[in-house]
GROMACS .gro file of C-alpha atoms in nm:
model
  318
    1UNK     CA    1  -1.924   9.112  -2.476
    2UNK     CA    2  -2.039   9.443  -2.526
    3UNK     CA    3  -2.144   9.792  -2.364
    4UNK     CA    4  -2.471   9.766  -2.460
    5UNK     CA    5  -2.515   9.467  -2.225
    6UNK     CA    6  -2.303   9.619  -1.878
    7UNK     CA    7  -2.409   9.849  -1.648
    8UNK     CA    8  -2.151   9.808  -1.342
    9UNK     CA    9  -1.818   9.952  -1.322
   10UNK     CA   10  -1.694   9.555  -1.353
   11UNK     CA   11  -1.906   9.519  -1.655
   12UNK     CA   12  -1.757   9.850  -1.821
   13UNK     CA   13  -1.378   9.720  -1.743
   14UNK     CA   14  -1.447   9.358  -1.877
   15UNK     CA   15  -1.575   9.520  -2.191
   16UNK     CA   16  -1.317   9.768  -2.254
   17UNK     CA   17  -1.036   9.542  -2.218
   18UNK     CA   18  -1.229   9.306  -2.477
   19UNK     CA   19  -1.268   9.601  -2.727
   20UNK     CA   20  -0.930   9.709  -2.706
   21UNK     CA   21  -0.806   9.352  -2.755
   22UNK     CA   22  -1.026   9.268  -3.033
   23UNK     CA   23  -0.961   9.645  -3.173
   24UNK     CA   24  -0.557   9.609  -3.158
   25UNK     CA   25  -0.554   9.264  -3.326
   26UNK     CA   26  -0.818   9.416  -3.607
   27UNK     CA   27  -0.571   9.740  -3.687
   28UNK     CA   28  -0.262   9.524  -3.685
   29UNK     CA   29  -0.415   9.328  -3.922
   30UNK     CA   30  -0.420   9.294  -4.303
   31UNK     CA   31  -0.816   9.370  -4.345
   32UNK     CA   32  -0.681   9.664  -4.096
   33UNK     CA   33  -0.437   9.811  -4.301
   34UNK     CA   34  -0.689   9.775  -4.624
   35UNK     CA   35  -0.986   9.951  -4.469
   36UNK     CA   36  -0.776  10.218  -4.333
   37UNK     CA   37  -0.578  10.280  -4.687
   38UNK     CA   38  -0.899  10.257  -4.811
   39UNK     CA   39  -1.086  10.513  -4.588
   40UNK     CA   40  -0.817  10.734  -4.580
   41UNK     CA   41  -0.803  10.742  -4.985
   42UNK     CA   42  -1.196  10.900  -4.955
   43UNK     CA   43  -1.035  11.201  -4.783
   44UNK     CA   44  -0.785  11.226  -5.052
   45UNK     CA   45  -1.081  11.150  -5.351
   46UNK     CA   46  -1.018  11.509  -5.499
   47UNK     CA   47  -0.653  11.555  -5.438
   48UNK     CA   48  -0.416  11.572  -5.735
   49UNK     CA   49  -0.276  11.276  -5.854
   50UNK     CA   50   0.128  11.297  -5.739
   51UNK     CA   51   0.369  11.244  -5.961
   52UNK     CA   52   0.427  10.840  -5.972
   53UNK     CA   53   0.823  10.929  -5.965
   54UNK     CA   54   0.780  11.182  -5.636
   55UNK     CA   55   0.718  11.118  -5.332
   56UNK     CA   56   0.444  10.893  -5.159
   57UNK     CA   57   0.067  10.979  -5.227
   58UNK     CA   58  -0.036  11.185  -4.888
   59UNK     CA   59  -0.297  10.941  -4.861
   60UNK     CA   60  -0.061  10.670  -4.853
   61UNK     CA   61   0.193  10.855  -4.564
   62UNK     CA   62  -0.197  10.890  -4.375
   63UNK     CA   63  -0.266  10.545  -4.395
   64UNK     CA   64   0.067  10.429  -4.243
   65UNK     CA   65   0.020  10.692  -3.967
   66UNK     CA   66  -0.280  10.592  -3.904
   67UNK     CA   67  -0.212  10.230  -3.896
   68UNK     CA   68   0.070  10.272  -3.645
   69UNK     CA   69  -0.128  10.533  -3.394
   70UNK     CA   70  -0.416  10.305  -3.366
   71UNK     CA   71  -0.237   9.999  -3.321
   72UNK     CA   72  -0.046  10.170  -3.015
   73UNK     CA   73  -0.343  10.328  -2.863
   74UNK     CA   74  -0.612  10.018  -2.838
   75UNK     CA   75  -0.302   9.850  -2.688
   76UNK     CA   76  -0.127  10.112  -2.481
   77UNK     CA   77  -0.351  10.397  -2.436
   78UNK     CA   78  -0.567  10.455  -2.098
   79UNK     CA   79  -0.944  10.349  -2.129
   80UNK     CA   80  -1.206  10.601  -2.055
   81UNK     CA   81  -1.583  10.512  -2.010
   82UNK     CA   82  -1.823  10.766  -2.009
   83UNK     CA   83  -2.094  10.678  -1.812
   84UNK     CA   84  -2.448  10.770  -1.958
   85UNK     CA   85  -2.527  11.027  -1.725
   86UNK     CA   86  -2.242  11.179  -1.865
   87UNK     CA   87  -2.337  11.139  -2.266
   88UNK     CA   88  -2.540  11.475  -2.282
   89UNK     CA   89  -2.328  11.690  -2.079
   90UNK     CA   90  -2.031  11.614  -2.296
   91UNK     CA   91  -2.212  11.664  -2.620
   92UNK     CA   92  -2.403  11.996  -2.506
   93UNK     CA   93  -2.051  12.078  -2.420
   94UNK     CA   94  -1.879  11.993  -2.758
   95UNK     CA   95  -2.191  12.134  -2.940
   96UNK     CA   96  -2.100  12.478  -2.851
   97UNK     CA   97  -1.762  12.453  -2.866
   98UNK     CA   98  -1.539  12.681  -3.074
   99UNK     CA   99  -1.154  12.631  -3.075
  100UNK     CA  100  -1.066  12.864  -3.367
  101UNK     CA  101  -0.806  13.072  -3.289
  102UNK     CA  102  -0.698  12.852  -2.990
  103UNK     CA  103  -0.348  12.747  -2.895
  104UNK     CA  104  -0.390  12.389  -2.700
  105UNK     CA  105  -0.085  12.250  -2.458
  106UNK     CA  106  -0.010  11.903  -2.455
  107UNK     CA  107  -0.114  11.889  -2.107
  108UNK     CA  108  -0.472  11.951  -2.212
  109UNK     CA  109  -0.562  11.546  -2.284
  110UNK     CA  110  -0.546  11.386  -1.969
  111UNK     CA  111  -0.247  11.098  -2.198
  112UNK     CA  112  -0.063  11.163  -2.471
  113UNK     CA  113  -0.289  10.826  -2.585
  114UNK     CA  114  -0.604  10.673  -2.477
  115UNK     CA  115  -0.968  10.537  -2.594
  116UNK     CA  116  -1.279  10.703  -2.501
  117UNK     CA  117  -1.575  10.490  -2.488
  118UNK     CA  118  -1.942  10.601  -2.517
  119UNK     CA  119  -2.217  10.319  -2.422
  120UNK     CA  120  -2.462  10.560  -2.528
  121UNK     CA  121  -2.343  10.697  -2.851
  122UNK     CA  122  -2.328  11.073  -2.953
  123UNK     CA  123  -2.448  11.091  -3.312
  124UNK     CA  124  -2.273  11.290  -3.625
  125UNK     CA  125  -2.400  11.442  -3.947
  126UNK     CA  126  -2.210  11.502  -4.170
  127UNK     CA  127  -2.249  11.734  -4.478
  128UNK     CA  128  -2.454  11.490  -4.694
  129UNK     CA  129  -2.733  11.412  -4.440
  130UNK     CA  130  -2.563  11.167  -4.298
  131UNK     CA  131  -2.612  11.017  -3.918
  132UNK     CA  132  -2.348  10.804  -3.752
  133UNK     CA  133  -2.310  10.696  -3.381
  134UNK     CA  134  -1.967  10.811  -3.249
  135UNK     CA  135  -1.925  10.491  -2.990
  136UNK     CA  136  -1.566  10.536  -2.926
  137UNK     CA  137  -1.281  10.788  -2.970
  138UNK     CA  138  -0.901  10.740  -2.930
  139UNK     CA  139  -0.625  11.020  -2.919
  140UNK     CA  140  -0.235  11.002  -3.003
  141UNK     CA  141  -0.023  11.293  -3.039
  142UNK     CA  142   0.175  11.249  -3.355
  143UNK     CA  143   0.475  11.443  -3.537
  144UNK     CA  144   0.464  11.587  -3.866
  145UNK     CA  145   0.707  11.878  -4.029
  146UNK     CA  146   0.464  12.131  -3.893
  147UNK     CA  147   0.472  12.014  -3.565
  148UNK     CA  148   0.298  11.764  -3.316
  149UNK     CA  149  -0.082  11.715  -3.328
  150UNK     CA  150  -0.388  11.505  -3.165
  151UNK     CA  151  -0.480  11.223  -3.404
  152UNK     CA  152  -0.850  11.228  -3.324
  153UNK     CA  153  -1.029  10.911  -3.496
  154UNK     CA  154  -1.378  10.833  -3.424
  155UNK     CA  155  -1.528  10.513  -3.427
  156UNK     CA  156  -1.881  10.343  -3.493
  157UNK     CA  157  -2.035  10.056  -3.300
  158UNK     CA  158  -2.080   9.789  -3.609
  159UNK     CA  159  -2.371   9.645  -3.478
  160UNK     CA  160  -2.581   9.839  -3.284
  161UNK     CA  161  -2.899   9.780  -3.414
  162UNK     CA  162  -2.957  10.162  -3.366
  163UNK     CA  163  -2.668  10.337  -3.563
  164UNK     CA  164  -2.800  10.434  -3.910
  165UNK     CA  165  -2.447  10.366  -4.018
  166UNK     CA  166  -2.416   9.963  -3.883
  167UNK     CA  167  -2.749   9.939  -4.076
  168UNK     CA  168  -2.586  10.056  -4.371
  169UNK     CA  169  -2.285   9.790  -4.341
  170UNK     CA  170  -2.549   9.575  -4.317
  171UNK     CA  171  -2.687   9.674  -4.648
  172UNK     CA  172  -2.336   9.596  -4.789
  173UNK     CA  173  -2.287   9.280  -4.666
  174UNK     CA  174  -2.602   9.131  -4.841
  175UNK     CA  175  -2.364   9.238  -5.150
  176UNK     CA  176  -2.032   9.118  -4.958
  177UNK     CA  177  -2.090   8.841  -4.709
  178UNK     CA  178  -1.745   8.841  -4.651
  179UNK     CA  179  -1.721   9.192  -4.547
  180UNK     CA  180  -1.832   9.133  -4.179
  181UNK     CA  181  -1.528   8.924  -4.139
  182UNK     CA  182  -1.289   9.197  -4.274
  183UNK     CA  183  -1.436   9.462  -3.988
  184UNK     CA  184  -1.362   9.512  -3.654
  185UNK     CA  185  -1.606   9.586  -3.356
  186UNK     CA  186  -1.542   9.929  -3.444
  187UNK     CA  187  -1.544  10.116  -3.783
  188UNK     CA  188  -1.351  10.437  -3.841
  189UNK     CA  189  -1.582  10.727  -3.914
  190UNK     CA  190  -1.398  11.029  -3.836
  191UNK     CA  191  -1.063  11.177  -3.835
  192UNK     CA  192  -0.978  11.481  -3.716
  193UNK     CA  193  -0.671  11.655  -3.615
  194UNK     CA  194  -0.594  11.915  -3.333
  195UNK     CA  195  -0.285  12.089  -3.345
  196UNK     CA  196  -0.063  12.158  -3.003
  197UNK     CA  197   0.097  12.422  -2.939
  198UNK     CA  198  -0.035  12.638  -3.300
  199UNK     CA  199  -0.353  12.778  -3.352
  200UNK     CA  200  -0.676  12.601  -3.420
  201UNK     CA  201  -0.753  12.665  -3.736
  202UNK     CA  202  -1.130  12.793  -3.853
  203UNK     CA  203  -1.375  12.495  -3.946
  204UNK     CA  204  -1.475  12.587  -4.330
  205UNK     CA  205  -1.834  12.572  -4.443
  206UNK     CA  206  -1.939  12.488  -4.795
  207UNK     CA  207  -2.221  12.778  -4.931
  208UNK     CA  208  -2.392  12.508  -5.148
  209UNK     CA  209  -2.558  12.310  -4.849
  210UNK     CA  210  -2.917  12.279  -4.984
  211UNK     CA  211  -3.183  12.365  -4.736
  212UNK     CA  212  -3.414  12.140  -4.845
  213UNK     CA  213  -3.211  11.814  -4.789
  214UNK     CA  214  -3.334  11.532  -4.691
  215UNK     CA  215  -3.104  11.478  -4.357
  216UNK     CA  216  -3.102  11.109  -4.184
  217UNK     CA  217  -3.275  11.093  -3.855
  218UNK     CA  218  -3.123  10.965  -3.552
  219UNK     CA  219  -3.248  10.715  -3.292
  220UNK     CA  220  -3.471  10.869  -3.092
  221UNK     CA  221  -3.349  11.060  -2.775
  222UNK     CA  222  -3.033  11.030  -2.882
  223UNK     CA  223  -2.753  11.375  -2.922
  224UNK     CA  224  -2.682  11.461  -3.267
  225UNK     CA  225  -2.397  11.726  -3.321
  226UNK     CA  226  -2.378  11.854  -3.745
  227UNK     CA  227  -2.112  11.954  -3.939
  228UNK     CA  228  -2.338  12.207  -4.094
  229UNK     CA  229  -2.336  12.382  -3.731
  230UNK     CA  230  -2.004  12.259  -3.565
  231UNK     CA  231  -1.752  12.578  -3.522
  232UNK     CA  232  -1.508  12.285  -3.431
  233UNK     CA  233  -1.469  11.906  -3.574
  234UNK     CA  234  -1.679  11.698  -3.414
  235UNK     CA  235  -1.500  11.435  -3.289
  236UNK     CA  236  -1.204  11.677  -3.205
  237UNK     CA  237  -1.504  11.857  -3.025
  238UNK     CA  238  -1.629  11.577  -2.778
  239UNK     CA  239  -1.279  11.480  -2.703
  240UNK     CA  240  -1.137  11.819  -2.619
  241UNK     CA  241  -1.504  11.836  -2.417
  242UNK     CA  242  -1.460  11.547  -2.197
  243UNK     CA  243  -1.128  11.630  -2.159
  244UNK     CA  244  -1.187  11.913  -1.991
  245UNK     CA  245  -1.509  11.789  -1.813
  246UNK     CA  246  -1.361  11.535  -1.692
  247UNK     CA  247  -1.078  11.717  -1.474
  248UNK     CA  248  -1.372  11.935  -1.332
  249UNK     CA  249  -1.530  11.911  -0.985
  250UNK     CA  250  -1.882  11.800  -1.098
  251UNK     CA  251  -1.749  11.455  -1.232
  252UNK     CA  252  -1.553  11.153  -1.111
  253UNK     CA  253  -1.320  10.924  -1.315
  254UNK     CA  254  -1.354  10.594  -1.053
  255UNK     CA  255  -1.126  10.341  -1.119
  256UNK     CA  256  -1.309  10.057  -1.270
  257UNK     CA  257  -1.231   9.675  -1.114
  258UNK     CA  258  -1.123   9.376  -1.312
  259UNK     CA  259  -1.150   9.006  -1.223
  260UNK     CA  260  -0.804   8.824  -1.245
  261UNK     CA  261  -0.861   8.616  -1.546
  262UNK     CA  262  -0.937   8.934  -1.749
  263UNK     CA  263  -0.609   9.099  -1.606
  264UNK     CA  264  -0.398   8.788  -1.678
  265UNK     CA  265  -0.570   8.775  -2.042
  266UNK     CA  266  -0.453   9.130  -2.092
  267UNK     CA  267  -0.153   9.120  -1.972
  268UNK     CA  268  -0.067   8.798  -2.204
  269UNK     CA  269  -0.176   9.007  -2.521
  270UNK     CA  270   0.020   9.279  -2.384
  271UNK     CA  271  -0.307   9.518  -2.371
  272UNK     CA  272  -0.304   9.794  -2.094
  273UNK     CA  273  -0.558   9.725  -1.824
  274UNK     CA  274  -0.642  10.023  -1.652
  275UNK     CA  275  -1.008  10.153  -1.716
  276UNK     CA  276  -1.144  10.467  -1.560
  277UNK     CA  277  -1.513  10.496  -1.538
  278UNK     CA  278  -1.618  10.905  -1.566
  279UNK     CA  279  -1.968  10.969  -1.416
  280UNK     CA  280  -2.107  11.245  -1.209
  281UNK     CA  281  -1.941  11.346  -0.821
  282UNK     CA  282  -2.208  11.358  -0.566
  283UNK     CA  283  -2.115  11.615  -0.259
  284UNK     CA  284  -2.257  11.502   0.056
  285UNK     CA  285  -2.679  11.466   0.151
  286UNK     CA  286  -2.845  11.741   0.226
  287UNK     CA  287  -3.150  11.690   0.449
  288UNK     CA  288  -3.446  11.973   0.370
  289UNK     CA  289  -3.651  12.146   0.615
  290UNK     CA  290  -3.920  11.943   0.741
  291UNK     CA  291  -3.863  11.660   0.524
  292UNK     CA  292  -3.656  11.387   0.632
  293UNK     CA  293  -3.555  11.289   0.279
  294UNK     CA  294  -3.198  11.321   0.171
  295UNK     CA  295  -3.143  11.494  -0.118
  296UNK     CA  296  -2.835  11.526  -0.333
  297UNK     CA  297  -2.717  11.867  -0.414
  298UNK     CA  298  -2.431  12.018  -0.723
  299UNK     CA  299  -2.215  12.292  -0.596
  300UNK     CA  300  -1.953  12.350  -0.863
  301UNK     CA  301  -1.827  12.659  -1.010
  302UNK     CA  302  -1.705  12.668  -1.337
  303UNK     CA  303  -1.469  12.923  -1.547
  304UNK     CA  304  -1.655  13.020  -1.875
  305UNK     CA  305  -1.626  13.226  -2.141
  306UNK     CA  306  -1.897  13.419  -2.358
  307UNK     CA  307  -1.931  13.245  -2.761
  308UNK     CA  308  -2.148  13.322  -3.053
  309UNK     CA  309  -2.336  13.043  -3.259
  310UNK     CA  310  -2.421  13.057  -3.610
  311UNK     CA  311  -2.800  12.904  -3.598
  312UNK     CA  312  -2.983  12.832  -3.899
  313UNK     CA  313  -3.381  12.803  -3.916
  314UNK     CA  314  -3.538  12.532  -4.128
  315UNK     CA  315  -3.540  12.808  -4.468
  316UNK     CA  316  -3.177  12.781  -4.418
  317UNK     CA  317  -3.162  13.106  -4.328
  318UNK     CA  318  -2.908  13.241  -4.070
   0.00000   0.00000   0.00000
């Protein structure tokens, strides 16, 4: 059971429950805990090595953290579904986004923990050319001497047949037939972090992006948000986006059904049950003059305020 096959509001809360069922057993789980350690050591690739009679490697103390937020949150956090509609509001939204400077409350997610899912991926590239679908996102405040933070992770759909990055895993298991096994519906891409309460600090661009890369297409149609461009972390971007989005006038987070022998399955795995669908409000018809038609119309008002962008032509220059 997956998004890509659901379209109804029962559909989307049969197939949440089932990701965040199969998602909580997979990070609770030995292959879990290795692909975690092991993505979080790629962050860490150019760190120091720490003295083997000190403390813990950081990547190490990451992993754990990791481990134990995204257990909790595919079992305990809220789901979210962003209806399609939705996708390229969201994205246009987190595109232009700049937090730098920003100080966030804690009230600002709508949980201290949920799951975000996207049936119509928003795509990332990253410095190297890159492209990977961002299918699902989950949040969970966490503690740390400096003080609390979002845990933003951001996960890819293994096998859409569309994501440039489940056609790579399927390059590697032609080497590893195993590995398939060892992965969950969703692979960790991204992890960002978004501090409360302090300010957001400045995203840093590298000088020595070459212009003349050769950067990985995505799917037709299909948003792409770069790192080369992105004044904030991308998946720290779309969350803070829809989180905002979503507790504005224009959309609607419905509460999304569930037969009884889904609940009763969740509720034996312990797995909390509520999904929210968010798609766009519609105000009441309006009829035109001389046509008999009804017509939907948007009458929203939002608060804004004024941003540069840094925009770069294909020369790479700014």
């Amino acid at each position: 059971m997956t998004f890509r096959t659901e379209t109804t509001l029962t559909g989307y809360a049969r197939a949440a429950i089932a990701m965040k069922t199969r998602m909580h057993d997979f990070c609770t789980s030995t292959a879990g805990v290795e692909y975690t350690r092991a993505f979080v050591e790629t962050l860490f690739a150019n760190f120091p090595e720490p003295d083997p009679h000190g403390e813990a490697a950081p990547d190490q103390n990451v992993a754990e953290v990791i481990n134990r937020a995204s257990g909790t949150v595919w079992a305990q956090g809220e789901a979210y579904v962003l209806a399609p509609a939705m996708t390229a509001i969201v994205a246009a939204a987190a595109e232009a986004l700049d937090l730098t400077g920003d100080l966030l409350t804690a009230d600002a997610a709508p949980t201290d923990g949920g799951v975000l899912f996207l049936p119509e991926p928003i795509y990332h590239r990253n410095l190297n050319g890159q492209v990977s679908g961002i299918a699902a996102i989950t949040w969970a405040t966490v503690s740390s001497p400096s003080g609390r933070s979002w845990l933003i992770c951001g996960w890819a759909d293994r096998d859409d047949p569309e994501d440039p990055h489940a056609a790579r895993i399927r390059g590697y298991t032609q080497q590893d037939p195993t590995l398939r096994s060892r992965l969950g519906p969703y692979v960790m891409t991204n992890l960002d972090m978004l501090p409360i309460a302090a300010p957001v600090p400045a995203v840093e661009h590298p000088d020595d992006l070459e212009p003349d890369r050769d950067w990985e297409t995505a799917p037709d149609g299909r948003y792409v948000i770069a790192d080369a461009t992105a004044r904030t972390h991308v998946c720290a971007a779309i969350a803070y986006a829809f989180w905002r989005i979503q507790a504005q006038p224009i959309s609607i987070a419905a509460p999304a059904p569930l037969d009884r022998p889904a609940r009763r399955r969740a509720a034996r795995a312990s797995i909390v049950h509520d999904t929210r669908v968010v798609m766009l409000r519609r105000t009441s018809a309006l009829t035109e003059p001389g046509d008999g038609n009804a017509r939907w119309h948007y009458r929203v008002r939002f608060v804004v305020r004024g941003h540069w962008r840094r925009l770069i032509d294909k020369h790479g220059q700014a």
